[in-house]
Structures are given as structure tokens and as C-alpha cells.
Coordinates of C-alpha atoms in Angstrom, one line a residue:
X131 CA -7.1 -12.2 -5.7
X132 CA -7.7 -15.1 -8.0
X133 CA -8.8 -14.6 -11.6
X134 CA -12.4 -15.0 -12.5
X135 CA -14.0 -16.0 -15.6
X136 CA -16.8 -17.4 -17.8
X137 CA -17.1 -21.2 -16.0
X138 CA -15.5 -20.0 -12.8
X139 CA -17.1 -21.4 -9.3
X140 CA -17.0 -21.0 -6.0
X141 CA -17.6 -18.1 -2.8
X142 CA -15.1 -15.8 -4.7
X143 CA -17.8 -15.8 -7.6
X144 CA -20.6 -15.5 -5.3
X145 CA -18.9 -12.5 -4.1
X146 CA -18.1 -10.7 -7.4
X147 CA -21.7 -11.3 -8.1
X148 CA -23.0 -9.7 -5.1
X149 CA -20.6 -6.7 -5.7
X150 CA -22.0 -6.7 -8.8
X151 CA -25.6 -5.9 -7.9
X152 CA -25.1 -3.7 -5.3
X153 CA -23.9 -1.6 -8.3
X154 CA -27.3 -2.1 -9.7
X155 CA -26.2 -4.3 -12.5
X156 CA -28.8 -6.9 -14.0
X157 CA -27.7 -9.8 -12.5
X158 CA -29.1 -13.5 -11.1
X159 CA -29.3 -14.7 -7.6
X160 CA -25.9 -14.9 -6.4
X161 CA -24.9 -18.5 -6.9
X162 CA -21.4 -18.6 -7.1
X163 CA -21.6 -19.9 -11.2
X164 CA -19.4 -17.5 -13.3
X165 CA -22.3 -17.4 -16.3
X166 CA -23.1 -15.4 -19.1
X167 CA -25.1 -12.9 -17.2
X168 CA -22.5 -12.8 -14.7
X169 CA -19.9 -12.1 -17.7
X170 CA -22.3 -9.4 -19.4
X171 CA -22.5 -7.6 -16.0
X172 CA -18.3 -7.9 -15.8
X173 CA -18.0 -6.6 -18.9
X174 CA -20.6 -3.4 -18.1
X175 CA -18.6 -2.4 -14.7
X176 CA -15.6 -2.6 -16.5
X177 CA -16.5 -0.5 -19.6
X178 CA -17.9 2.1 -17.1
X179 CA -14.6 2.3 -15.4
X180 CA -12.7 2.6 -18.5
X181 CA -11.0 -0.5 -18.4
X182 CA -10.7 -3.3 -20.9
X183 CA -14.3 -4.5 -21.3
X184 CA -12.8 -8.4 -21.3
X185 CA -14.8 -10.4 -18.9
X186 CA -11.7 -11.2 -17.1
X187 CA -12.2 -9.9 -13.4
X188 CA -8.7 -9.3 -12.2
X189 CA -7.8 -6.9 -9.4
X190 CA -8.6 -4.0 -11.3
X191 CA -11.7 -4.8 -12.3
X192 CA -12.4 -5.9 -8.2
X193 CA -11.7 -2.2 -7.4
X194 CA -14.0 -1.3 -9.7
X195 CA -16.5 -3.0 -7.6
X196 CA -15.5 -2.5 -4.3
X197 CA -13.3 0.3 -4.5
X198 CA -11.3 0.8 -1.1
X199 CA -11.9 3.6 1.0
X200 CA -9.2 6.4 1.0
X201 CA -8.9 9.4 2.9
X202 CA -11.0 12.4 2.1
X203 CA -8.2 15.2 1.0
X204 CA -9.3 18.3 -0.9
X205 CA -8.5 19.0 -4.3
X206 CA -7.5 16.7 -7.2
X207 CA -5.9 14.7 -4.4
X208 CA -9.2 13.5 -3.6
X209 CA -9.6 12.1 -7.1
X210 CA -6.3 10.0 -7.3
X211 CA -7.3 6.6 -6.2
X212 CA -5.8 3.4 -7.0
X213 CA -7.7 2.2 -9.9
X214 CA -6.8 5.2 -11.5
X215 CA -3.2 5.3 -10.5
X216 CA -3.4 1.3 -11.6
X217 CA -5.0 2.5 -15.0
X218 CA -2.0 4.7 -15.2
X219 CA 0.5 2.3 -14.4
X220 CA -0.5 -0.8 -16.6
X221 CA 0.8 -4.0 -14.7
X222 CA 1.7 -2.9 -11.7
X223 CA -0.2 -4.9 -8.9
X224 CA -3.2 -3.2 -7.6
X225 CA -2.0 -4.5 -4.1
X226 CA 1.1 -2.4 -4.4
X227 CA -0.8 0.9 -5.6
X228 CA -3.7 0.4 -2.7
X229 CA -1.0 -0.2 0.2
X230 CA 1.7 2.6 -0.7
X231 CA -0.8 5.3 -2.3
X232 CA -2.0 6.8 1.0
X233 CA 2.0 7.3 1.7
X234 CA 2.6 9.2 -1.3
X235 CA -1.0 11.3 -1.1
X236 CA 0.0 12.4 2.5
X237 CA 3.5 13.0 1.9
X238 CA 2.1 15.5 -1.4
X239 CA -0.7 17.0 1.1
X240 CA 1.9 17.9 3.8
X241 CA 4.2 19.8 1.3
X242 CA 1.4 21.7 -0.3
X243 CA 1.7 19.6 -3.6
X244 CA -1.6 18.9 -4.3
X245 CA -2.2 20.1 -7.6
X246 CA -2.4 18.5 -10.9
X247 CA 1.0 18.5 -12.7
X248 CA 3.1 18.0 -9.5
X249 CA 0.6 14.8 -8.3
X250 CA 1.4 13.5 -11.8
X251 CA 4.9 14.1 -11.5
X252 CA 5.0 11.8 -8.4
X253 CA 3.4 9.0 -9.7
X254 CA 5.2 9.7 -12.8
X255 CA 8.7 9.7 -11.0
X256 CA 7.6 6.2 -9.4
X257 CA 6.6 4.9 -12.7
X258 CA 10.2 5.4 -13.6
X259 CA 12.2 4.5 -10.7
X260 CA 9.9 1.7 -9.2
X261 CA 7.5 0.3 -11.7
X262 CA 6.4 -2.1 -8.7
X263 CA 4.7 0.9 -6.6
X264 CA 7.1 -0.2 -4.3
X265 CA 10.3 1.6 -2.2
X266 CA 12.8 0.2 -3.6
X267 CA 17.0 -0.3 -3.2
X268 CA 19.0 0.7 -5.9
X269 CA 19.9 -2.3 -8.1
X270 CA 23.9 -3.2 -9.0
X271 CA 25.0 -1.4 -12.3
X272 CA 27.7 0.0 -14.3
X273 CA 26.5 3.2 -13.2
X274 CA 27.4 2.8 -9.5
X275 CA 29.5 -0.2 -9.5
X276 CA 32.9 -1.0 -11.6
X277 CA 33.4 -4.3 -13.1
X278 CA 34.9 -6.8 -10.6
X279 CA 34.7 -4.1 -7.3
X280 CA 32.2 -3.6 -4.6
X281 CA 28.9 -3.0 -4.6
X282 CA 28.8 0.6 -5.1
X283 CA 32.3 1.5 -5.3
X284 CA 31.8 4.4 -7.6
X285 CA 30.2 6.3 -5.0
X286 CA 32.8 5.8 -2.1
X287 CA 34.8 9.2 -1.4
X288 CA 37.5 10.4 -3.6
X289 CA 35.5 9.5 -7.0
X290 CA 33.6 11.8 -8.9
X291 CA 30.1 10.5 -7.9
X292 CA 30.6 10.3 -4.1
X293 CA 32.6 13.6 -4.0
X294 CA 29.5 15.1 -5.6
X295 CA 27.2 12.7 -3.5
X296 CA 28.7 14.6 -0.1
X297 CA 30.0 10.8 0.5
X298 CA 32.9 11.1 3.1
X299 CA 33.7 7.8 4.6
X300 CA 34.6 4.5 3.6
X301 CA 31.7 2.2 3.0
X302 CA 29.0 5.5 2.4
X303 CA 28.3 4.1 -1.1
X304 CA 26.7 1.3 -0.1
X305 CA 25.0 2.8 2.9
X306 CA 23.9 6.0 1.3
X307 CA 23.2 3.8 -2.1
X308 CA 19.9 4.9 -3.3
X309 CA 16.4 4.0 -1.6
X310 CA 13.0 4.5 -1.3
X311 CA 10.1 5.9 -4.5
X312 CA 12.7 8.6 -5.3
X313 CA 16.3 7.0 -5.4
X314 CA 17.4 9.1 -2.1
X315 CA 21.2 8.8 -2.8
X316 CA 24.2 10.0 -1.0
X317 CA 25.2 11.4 2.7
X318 CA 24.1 14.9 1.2
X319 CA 21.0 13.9 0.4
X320 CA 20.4 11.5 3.2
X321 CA 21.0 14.4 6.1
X322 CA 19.3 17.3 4.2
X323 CA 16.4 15.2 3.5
X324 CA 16.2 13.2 7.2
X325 CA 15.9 17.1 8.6
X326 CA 13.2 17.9 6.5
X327 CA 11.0 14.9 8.0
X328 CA 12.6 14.8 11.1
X329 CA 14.2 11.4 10.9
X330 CA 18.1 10.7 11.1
X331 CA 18.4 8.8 8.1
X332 CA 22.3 9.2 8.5
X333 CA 22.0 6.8 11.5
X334 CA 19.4 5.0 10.0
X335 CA 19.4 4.9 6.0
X336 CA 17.7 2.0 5.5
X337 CA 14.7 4.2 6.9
X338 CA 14.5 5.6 3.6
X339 CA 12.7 3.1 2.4
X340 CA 9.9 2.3 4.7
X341 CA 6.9 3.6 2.9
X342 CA 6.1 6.9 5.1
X343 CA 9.3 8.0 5.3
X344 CA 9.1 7.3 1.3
X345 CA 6.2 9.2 0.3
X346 CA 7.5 11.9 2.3
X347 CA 10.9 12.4 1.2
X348 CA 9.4 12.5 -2.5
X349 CA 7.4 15.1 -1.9
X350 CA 9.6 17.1 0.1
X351 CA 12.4 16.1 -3.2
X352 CA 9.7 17.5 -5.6
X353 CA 9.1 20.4 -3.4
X354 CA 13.0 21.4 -3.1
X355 CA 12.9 21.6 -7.1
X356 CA 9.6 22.7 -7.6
X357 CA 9.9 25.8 -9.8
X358 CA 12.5 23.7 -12.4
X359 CA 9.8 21.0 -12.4
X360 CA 6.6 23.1 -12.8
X361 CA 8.4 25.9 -15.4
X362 CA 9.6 22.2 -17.7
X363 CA 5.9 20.8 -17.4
X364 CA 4.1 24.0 -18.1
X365 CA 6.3 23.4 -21.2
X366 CA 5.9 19.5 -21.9
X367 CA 9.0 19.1 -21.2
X368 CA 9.1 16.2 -19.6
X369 CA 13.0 15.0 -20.3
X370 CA 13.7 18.4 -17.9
X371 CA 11.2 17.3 -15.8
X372 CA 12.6 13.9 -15.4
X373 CA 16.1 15.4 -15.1
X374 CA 15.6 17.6 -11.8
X375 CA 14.8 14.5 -10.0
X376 CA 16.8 11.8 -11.2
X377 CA 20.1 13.9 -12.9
X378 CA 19.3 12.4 -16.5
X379 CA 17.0 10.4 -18.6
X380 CA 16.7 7.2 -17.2
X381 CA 13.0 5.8 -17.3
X382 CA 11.7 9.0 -19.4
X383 CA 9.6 7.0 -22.0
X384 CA 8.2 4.9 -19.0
X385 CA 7.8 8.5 -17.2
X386 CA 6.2 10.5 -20.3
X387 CA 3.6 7.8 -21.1
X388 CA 2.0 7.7 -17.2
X389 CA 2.1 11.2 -17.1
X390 CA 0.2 11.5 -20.3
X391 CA -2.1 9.2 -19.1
X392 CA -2.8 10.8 -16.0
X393 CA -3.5 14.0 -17.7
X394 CA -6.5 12.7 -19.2
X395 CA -7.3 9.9 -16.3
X396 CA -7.0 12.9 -13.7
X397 CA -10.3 15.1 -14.9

């Protein structure tokens, strides 16, 4: 959605000012004229929700208003919704968060994940790997690819990586590159993971990355290495933490700060 303001006109201000009364805020007719009432009653929903009390109504500050409906799941599951996760993951697009959430949420349900420190550690873990919200494909790096070769090369069979990747035939490096909110990466990973959700991603890797198939395969990942990942948080140990999913330390300031945040966001 567009950016409102002070001096703004137009339906989309009309709107935003009828949003803004049903939440019982002091406000004029509707009348489509972004004014100083309508900034003082901005400024009010957007204190009350925690955010930056600015007068600029973005898409954060629209949620706050008309928040979108999400599925009733028991728990602290039923708390996470996606102006929280946005207010945890400063940046991202709100579009992004609303779409994919529900994915993750019901992948986390399904593997009996639904408490606090492990619903952080997902939308921690996709802080660091996707900052987007967003399934991604691994990127090109020195860490996968050599200077001058293929996409990938390091992870074809016969190197370190791919030997340790289960990576058996030519080209698997690139096919079994890493995908999705979690980095699924390697032949391994890709069969022991597509028979936990029922999907032959061996066949069919790029599957990995449509957003069910995502959300799932992260919360059966965190499941698999649960009792490392809860015994390092209980700790604050979050560089362990960060390690049992992604082998090192990449992302772990970006990881550390949401899930900090979340600790206090998720009451």
C-alpha cells in the first residue's frame, strides 16, 4: 500500500480514516483529507501497537488497523501474528510476513513446536537465511562455488562438501543447491527431508521452495535437532543455536537481535 501522510488525499485516506474509528479513535467524518486529527489519531494506533509513533501510515501501521485474520492455533502460536513478526523483523515487507506466516505456523503446529523458544528459533532462522520472509535459492558464493567454475561446483561428488552433502551424481550441486526458509541442501538432506513430508523432492527439488513445503521442512529441520537447539537456548546460546541449523555462524547478529526481540514482543 501507498504511504500516507499529513496532506495526503484520496479513498485510501478515507479508508485509513474509517479503520481509524472503528477503533474508537477521535476522529472527523471520513473525508479522505490526511489532517491533523487524522495524524493525531495515526500517531495514537501506532503508539498502542508499539510501533514508531510517526504519523507515517505504512504497512505496519495498516495492520495495526485492520489486522488480517489468521488461524486460531493454541498456545503462543496463537499470539505470533504478522505485525509482530514485522516488528521483529524491521524492514521486511509486511506483504511477505502476512503471505508466508501461516506456512511456517502450520508447519511448527504439525511437528509439535509450538512453544516459545523453538517459534522464535524459526522466525529467527528466517531472519538469517531469508531477511525477505521469503523461500529463497541459495545465492553464488565462494562458499559453494570456486572462482571461474560452475555454479555450485564445490558441492559436486568427490569434494569435501558434496561427499559430506550425500551428493552422488554429476550436476547434484546445483540441483540439491540450497532452497527454501532453511537452506535445505544436498541429496541427503533432500530425500530424508522429502520423506518426512511426503514429497519426493529428489525428483522434484525445486519443491523445496514453494512455501508449504517450506514452512514444513523447517519445522521438521528444527524438530530433527531439537534437543541441541533447546539445551543451547535454555543457555543463550544462540551461536550454538544458529550452528545446529546452518553448520556455522553465518547471519548470527541478524539471528540474535530478532530473537531478542521476540522474547519480549512474544508475552
Amino acid at each position: 500500500m501507498a504511504l500516507l501522510k499529513l496532506g495526503a488525499r484520496g479513498p485510501d485516506v478515507a479508508s485509513l480514516q474509517q479503520g481509524l474509528r472503528s477503533k474508537g479513535l477521535v476522529i472527523d467524518d471520513p473525508d479522505g483529507v490526511f489532517g491533523t486529527t487524522t495524524d493525531r489519531a495515526v500517531r495514537a494506533i501506532q503508539q498502542s501497537a508499539g510501533l514508531n509513533p510517526d504519523g507515517l501510515a505504512g504497512e505496519l501501521t495498516h495492520e495495526a488497523i485492520f489486522p488480517t485474520p489468521m488461524k486460531l492455533r493454541p498456545g503462543p502460536l496463537g499470539r505470533v501474528t504478522p505485525l509482530l513478526v514485522g516488528r521483529m523483523l524491521a524492514g521486511t515487507r509486511l506483504y511477505n510476513i502476512t503471505v508466508n506466516l501461516p506456512f511456517v505456523l502450520d508447519g511448527l503446529e504439525t511437528c509439535g513446536l509450538g512453544d516459545k523458544p523453538m517459534i522464535l528459533m524459526a522466525l529467527a532462522t528466517i531472519r538469517a537465511e531469508s531477511a525477505a520472509f521469503l523461500p529463497i535459492d541459495e545465492e553464488i558464493s565462494n562458499l559453494n562455488t570456486d572462482p571461474g567454475a560452475k555454479p555450485f561446483n564445490r558441492y559436486e561428488p568427490g569434494t569435501g562438501p558434496g561427499k559430506r552433502l550425500g551428493n552422488t551424481r554429476a550436476g547434484d550441486g546445483a540441483r540439491y543447491k540450497g532452497r527454501g526458509f532453511v537452506q535445505l541442501t544436498g541429496r541427503d538432506n533432500y530425500k530424508r527431508f522429502g520423506a518426512k513430508i511426503g514429497a519426493d523432492l529428489i525428483a522434484s527439488p525445486e519443491s523445496a521452495k514453494d512455501p508449504a513445503m517450506a514452512g514444513r521442512i523447517l519445522a521438521e529441520f528444527l524438530a530433527a535437532n531439537q534437543t541441541r537447539i533447546r539445551d543451547a537456548l535454555a543457555k543463550q546460546d544462540f551461536a550454538t543455536a544458529r550452528k545446529a541449523v546452518n553448520g556455522g555462524k553465518h547471519g548470527l547478529p541478524a539471528f540474535e537481535a530478532c530473537y531478542r526481540a521476540g522474547e519480549t514482543l512474544l508475552a
